[in-house]
PDB file of C-alpha atoms in Angstrom:
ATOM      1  CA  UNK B   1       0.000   0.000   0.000  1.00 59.00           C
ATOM      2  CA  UNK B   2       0.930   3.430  -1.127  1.00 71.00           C
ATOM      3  CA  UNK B   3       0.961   5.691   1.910  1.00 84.00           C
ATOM      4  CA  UNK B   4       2.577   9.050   0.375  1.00 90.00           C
ATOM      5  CA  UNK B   5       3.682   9.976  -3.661  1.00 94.00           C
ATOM      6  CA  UNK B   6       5.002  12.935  -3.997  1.00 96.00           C
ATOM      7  CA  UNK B   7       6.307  14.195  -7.685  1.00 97.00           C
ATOM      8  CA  UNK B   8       9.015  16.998  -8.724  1.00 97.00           C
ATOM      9  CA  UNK B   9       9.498  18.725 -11.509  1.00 96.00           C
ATOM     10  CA  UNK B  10      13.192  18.716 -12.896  1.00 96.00           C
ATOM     11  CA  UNK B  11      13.881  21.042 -15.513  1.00 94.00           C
ATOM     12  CA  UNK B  12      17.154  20.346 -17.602  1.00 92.00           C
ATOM     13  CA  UNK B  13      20.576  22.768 -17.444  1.00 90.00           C
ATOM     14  CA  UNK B  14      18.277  24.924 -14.232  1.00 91.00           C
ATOM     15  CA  UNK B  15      21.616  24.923 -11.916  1.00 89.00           C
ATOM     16  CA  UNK B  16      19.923  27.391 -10.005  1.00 89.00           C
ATOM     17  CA  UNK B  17      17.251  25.092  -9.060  1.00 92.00           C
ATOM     18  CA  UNK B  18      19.384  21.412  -9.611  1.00 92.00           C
ATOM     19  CA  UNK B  19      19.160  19.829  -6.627  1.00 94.00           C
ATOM     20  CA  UNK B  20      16.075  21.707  -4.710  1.00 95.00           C
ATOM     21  CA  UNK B  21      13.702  18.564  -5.232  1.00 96.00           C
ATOM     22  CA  UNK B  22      16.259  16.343  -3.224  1.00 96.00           C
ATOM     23  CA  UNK B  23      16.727  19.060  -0.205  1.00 95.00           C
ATOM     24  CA  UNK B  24      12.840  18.685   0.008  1.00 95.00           C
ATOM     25  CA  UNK B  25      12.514  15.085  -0.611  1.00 96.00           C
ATOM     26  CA  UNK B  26      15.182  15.484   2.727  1.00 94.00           C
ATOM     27  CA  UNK B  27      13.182  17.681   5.025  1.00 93.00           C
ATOM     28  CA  UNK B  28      10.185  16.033   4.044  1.00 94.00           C
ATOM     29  CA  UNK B  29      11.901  12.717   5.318  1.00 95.00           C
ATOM     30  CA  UNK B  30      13.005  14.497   8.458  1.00 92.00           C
ATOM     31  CA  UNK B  31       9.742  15.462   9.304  1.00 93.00           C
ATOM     32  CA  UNK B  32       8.544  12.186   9.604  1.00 91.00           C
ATOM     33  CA  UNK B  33      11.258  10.795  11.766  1.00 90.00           C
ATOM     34  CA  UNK B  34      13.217   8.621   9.243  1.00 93.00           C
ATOM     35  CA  UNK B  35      17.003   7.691  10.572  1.00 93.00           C
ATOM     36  CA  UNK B  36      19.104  10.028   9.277  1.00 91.00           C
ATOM     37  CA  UNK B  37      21.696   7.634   7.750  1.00 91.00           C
ATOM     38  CA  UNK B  38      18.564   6.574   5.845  1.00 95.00           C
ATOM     39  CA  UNK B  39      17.679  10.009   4.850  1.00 95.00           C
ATOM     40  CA  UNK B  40      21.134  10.587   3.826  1.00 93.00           C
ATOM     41  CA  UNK B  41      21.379   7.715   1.498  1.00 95.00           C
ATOM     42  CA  UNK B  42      17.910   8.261  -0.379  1.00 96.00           C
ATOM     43  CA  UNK B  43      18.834  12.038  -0.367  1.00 95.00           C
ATOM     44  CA  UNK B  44      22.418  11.407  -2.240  1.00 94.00           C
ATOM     45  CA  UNK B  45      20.143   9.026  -4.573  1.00 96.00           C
ATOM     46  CA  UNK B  46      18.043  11.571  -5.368  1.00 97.00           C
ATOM     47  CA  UNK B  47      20.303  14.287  -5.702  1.00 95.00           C
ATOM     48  CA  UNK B  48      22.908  12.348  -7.846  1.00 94.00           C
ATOM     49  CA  UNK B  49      19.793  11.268 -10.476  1.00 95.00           C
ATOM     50  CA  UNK B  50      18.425  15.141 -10.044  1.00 95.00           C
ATOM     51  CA  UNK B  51      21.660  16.301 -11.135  1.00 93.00           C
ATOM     52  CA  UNK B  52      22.174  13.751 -14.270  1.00 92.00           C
ATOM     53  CA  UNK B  53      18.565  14.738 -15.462  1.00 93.00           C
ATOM     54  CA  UNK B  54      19.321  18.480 -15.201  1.00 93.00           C
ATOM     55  CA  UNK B  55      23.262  17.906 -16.740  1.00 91.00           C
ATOM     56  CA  UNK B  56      21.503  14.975 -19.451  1.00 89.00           C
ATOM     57  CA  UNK B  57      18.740  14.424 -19.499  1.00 81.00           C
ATOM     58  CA  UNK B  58      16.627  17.269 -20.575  1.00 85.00           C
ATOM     59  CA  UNK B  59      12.728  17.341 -18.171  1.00 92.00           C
ATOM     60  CA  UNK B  60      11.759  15.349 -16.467  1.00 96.00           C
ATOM     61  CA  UNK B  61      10.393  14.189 -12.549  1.00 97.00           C
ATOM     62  CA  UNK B  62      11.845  12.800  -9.438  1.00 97.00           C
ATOM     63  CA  UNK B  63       9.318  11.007  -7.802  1.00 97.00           C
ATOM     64  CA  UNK B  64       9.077   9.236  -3.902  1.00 97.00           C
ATOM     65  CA  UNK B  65       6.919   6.803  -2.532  1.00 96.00           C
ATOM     66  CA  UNK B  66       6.582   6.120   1.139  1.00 95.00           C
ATOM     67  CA  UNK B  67       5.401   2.678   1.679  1.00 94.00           C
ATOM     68  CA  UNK B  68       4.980   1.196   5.064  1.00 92.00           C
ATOM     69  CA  UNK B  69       8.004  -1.147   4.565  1.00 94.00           C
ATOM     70  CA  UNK B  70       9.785   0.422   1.886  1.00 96.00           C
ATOM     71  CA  UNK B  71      10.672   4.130   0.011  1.00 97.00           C
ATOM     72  CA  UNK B  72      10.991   3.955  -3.569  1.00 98.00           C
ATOM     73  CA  UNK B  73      12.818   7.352  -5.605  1.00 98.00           C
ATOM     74  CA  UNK B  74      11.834   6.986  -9.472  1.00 98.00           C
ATOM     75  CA  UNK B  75      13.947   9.318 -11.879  1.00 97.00           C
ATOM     76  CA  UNK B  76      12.003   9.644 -15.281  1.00 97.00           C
ATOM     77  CA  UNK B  77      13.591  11.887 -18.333  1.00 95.00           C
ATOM     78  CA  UNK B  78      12.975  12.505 -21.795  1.00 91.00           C
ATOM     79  CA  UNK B  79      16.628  13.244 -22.682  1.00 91.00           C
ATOM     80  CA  UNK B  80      18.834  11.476 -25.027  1.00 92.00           C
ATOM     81  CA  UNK B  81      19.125   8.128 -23.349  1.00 94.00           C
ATOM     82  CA  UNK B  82      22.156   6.365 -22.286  1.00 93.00           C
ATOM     83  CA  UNK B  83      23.689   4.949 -25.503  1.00 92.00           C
ATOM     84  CA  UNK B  84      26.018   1.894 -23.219  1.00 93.00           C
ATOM     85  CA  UNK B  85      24.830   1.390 -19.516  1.00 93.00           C
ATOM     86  CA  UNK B  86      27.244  -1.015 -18.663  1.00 93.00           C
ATOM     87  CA  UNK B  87      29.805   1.880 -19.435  1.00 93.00           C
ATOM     88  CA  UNK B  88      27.843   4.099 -17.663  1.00 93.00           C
ATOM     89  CA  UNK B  89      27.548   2.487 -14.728  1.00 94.00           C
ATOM     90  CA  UNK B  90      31.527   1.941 -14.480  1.00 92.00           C
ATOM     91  CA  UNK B  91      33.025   4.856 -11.601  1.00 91.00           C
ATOM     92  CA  UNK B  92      34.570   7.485 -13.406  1.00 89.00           C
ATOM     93  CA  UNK B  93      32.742   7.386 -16.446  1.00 90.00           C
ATOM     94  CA  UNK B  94      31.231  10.351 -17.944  1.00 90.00           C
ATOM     95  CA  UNK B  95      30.161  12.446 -20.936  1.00 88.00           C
ATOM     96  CA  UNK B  96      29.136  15.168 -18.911  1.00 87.00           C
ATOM     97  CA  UNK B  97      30.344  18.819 -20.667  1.00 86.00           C
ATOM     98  CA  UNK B  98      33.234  20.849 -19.174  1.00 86.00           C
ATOM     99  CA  UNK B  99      31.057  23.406 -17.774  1.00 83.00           C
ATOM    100  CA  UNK B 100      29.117  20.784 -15.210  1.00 86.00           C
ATOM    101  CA  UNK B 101      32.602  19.253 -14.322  1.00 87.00           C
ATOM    102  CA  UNK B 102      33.705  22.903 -13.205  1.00 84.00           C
ATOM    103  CA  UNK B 103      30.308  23.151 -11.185  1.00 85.00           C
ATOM    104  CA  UNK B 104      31.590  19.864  -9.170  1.00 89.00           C
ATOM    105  CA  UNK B 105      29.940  17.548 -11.038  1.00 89.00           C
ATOM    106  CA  UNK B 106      30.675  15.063 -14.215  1.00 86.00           C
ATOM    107  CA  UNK B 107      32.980  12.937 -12.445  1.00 85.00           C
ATOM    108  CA  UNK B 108      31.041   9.694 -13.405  1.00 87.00           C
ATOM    109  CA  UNK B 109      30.593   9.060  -9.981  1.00 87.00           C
ATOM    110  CA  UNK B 110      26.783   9.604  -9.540  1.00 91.00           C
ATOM    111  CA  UNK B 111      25.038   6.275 -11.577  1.00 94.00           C
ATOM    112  CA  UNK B 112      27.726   4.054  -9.162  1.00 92.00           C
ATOM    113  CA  UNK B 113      26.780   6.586  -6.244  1.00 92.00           C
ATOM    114  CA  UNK B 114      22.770   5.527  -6.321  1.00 95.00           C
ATOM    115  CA  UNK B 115      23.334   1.875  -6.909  1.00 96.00           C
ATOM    116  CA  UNK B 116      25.882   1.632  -3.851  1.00 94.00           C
ATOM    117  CA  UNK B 117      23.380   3.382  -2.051  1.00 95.00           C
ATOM    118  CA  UNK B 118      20.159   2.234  -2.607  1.00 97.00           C
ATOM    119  CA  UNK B 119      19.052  -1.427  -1.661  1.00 97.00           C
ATOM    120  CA  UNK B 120      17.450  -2.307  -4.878  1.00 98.00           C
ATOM    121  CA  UNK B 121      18.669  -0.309  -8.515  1.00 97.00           C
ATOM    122  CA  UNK B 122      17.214  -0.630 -11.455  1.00 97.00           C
ATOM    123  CA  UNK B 123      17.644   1.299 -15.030  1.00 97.00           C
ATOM    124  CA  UNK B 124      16.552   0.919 -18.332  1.00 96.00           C
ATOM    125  CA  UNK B 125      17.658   3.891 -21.069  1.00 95.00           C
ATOM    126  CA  UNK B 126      16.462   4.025 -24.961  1.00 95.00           C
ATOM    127  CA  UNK B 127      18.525   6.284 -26.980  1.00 95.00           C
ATOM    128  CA  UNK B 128      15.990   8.998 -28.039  1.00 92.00           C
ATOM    129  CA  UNK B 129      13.439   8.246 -25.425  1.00 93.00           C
ATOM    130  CA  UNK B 130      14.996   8.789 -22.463  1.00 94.00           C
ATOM    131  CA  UNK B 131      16.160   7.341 -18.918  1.00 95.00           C
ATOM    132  CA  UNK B 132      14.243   5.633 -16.316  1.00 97.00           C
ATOM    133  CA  UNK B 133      15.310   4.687 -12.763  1.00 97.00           C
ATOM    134  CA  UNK B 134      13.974   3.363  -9.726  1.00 98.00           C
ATOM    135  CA  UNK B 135      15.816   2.960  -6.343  1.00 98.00           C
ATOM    136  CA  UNK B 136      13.954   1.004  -3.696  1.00 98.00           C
ATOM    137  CA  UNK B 137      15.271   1.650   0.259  1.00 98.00           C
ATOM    138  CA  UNK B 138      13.928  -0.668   2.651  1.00 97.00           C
ATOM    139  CA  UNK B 139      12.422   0.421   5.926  1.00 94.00           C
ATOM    140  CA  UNK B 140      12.672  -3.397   7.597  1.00 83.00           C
ATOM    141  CA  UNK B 141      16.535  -3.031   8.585  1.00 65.00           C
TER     142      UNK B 141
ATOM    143  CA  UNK Q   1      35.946  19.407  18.816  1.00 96.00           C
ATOM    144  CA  UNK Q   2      33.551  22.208  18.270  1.00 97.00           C
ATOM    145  CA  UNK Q   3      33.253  24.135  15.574  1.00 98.00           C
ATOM    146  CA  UNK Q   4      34.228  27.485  17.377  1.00 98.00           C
ATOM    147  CA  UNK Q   5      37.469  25.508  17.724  1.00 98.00           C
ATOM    148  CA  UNK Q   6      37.649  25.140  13.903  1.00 98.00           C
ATOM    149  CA  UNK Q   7      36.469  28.762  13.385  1.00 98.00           C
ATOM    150  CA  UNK Q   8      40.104  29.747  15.340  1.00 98.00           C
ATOM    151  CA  UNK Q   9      42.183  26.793  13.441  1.00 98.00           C
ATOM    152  CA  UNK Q  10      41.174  28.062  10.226  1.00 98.00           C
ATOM    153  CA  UNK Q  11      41.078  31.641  11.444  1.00 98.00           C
ATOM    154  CA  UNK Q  12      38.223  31.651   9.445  1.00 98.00           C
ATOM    155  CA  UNK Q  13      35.038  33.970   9.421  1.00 98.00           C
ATOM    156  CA  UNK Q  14      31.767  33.322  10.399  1.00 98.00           C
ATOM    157  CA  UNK Q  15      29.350  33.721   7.094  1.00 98.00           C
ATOM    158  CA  UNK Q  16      26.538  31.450   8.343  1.00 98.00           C
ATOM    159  CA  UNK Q  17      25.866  30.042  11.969  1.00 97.00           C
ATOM    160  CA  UNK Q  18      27.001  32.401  14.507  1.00 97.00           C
ATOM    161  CA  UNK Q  19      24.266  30.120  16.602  1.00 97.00           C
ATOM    162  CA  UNK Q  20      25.809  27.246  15.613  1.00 97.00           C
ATOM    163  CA  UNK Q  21      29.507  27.140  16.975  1.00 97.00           C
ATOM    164  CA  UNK Q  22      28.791  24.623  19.584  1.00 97.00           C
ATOM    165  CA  UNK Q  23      28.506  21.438  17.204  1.00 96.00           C
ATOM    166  CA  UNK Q  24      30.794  18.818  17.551  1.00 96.00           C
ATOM    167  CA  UNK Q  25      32.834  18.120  14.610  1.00 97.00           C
ATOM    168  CA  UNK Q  26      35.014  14.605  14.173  1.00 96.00           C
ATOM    169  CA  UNK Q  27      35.862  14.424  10.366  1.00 96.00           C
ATOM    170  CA  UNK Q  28      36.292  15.973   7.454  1.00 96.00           C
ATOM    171  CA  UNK Q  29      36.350  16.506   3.853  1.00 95.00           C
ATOM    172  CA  UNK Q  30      37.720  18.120   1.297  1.00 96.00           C
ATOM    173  CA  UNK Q  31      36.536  18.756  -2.562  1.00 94.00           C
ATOM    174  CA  UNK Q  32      35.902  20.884  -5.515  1.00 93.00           C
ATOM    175  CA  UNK Q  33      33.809  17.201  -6.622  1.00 90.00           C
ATOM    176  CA  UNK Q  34      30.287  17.158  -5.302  1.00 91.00           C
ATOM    177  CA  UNK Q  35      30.397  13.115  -5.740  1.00 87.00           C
ATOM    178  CA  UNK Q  36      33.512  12.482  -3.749  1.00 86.00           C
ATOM    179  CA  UNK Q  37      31.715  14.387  -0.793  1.00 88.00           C
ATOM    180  CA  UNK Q  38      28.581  12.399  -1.476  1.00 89.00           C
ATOM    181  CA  UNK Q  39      29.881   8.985  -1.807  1.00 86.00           C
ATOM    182  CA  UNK Q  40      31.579   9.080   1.489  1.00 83.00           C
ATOM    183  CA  UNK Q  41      28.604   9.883   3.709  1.00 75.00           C
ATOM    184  CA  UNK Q  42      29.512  11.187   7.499  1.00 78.00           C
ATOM    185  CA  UNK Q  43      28.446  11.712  10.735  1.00 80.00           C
ATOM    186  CA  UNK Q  44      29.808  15.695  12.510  1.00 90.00           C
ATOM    187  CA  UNK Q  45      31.678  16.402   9.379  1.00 94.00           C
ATOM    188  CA  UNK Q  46      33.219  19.470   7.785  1.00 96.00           C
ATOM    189  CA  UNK Q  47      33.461  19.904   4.002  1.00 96.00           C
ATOM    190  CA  UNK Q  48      35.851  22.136   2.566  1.00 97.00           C
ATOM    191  CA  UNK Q  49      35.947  23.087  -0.604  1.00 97.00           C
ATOM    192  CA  UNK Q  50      37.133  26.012  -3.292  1.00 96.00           C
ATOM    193  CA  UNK Q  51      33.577  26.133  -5.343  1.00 95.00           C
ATOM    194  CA  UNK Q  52      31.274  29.073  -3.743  1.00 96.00           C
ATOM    195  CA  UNK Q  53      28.172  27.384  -6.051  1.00 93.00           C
ATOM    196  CA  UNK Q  54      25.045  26.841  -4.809  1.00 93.00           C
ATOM    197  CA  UNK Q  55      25.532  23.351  -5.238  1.00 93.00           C
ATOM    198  CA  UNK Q  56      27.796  23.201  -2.474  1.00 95.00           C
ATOM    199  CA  UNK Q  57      25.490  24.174  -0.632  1.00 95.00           C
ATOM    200  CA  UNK Q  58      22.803  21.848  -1.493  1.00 95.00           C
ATOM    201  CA  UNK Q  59      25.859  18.930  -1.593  1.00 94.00           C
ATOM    202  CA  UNK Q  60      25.937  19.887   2.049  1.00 94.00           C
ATOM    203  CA  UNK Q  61      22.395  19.719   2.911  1.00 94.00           C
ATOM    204  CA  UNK Q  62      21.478  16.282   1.452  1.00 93.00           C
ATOM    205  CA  UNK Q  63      25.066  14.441   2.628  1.00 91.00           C
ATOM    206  CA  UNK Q  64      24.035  16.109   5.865  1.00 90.00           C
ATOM    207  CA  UNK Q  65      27.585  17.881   6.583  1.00 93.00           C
ATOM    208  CA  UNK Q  66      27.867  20.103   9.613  1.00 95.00           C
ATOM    209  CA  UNK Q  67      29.460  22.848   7.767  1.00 97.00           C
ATOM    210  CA  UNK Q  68      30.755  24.100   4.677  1.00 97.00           C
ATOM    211  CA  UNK Q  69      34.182  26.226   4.581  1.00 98.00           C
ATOM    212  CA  UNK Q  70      35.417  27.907   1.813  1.00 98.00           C
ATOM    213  CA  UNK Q  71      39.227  27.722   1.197  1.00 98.00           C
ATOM    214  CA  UNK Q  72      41.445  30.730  -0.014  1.00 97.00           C
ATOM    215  CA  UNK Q  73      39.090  33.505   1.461  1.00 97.00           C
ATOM    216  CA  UNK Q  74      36.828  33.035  -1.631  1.00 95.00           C
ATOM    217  CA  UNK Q  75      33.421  35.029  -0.894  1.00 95.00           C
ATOM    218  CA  UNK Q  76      30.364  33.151  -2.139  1.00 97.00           C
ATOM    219  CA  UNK Q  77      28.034  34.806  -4.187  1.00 96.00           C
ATOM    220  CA  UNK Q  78      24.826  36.456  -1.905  1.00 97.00           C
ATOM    221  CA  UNK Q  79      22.624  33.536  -3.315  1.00 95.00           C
ATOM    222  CA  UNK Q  80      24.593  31.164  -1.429  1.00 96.00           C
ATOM    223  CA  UNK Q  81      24.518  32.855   1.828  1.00 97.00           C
ATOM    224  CA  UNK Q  82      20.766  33.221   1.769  1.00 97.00           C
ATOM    225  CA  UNK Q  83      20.174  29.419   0.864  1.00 96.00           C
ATOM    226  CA  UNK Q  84      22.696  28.199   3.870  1.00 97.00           C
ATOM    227  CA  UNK Q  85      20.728  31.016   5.609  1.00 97.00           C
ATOM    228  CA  UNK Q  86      17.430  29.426   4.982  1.00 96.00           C
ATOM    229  CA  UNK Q  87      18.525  25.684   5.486  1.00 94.00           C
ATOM    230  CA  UNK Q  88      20.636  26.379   8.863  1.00 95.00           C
ATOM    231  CA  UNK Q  89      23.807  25.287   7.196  1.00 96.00           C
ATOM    232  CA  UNK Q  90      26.911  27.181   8.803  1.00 97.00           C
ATOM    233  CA  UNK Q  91      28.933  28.638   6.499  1.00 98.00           C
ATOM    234  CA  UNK Q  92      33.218  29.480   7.135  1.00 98.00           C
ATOM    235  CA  UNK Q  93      35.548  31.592   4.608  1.00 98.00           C
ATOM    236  CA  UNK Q  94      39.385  30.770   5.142  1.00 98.00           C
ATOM    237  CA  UNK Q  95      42.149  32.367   4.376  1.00 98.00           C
ATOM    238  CA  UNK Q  96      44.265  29.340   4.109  1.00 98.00           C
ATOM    239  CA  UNK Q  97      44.182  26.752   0.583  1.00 98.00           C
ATOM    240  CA  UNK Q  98      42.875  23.870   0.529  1.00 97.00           C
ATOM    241  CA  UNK Q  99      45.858  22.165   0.769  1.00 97.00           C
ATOM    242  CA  UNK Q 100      47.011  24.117   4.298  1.00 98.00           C
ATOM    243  CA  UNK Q 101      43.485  23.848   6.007  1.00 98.00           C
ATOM    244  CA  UNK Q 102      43.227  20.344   5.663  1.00 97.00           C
ATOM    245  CA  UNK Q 103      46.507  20.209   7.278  1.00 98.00           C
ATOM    246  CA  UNK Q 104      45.936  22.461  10.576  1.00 98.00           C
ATOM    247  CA  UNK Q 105      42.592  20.465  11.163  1.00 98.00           C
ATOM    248  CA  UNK Q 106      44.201  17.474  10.570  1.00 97.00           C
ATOM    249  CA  UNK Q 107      46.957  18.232  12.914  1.00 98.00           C
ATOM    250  CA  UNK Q 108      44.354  18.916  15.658  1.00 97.00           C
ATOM    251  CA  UNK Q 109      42.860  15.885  15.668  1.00 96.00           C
ATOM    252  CA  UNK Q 110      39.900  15.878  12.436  1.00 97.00           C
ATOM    253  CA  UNK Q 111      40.380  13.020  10.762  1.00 95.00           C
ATOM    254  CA  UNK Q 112      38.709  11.543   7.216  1.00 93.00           C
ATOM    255  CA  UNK Q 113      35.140  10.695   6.095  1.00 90.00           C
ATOM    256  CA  UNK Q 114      35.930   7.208   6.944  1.00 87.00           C
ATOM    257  CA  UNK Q 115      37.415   8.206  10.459  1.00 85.00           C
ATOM    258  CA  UNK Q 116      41.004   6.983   9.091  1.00 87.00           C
ATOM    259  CA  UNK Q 117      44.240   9.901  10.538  1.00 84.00           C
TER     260      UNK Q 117
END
């Protein structure tokens, strides 16, 4: 059973705003008491797949569900898809631009961050269509 | 140690957080890459870093680090101050580089992400 879906908005190359769904996605979790090492992993995973889809992916939403046993983040875009995942996935990979690596960011560090962190990751890409995620975190630990 | 000890280490100013100098602090980190501070999650820690973005900011928030200084007296832009503002983050300037403030805190006890010396 569903208890709580909340959906945000990410709008592609907004640096201003990259990262704002995932500080609220945070306090929201804080306000209802979650452990914070818990908080902290679903916030990195949600801030590491807010900041692909705004460097990437073009729109698209961050989404949470708050199930009794379990949270689930989903990361939907309609950018340009990931051409190899396996190559993606690999730490240190990364196409991102110059311009996002001198914001911080590009190190091909975030696709490895959210699987290491999450306790279930799944992905599926088509070039042309886009990139879906979902990250499932376990509230039975 | 607190952070008002880190505040004199550093010799650093106060930006953000003035109400805030009594947190304890045990490690710390240092990065101009957002990742590197978010793949090695910490309890009481201190990020350092030379990028005044906002995203350093909002690095900080979600990895949950106690405070953010910024190396080589680098002033962040007013945006940045009013977001830390907002979300309670305290915010340092140092005169010292990256290199030289990782050093003093080191020397005085502050130790990794992973609690290694």
């Amino acid at each position: 059973m569903t208890d709580l879906k909340k959906i945000f908005h990410v709008k592609g190359n907004d640096f201003t705003h990259a990262g704002e769904a995932s500080v609220n996605i945070k306090n929201m979790l804080k306000s209802i008491g979650l452990d914070p090492k818990l908080i902290r992993r679903i916030g990195v995973c949600g801030y590491e797949g807010e900041m692909n889809m705004v460097m990437h992916g073009g729109d698209g939403t961050l989404s949470i569900e708050i199930n009794t046993d379990k949270i689930i983040l989903y990361l939907d875009d309609n950018g340009p898809g990931i051409e190899d995942l396996e190559l993606a996935m690999k730490e240190g990979y990364s196409t991102a631009k110059d311009e996002y690596r001198e914001m911080g960011f590009g190190a091909g560090m975030g696709l490895p961050n959210m699987k290491k962190n999450a306790d279930e990751f799944t992905i599926s890409s088509k070039v042309g269509r886009g990139t879906q995620v979902k990250m499932v975190f376990s509230l039975n630990h | 140690m607190k952070l008002s000890e880190i505040v004199n280490i550093l010799e650093a100013t106060v930006l953000v957080g003035n109400d805030q100098l009594d947190k304890e602090i045990t490690r710390g980190g240092a990065a101009d890459l957002m990742s590197d501070i978010l793949a090695g999650l910490s309890d009481k820690c201190i990020f350092l870093t030379g990028l005044t973005t906002i995203q350093a900011v909002r690095t900080a928030l979600v990895a949950d680090v106690s405070a953010v200084v910024f190396v080589r007296s680098k002033n962040p832009p007013q945006e940045v101050i009013e977001l830390a503002k907002e979300q309670n983050v305290p915010v340092l300037i140092s005169p010292y580089s990256m290199f030289v403030s990782c050093g003093r805190l080191h020397a005085k006890g502050i130790t990794g992400l992973d609690g290694k010396t």
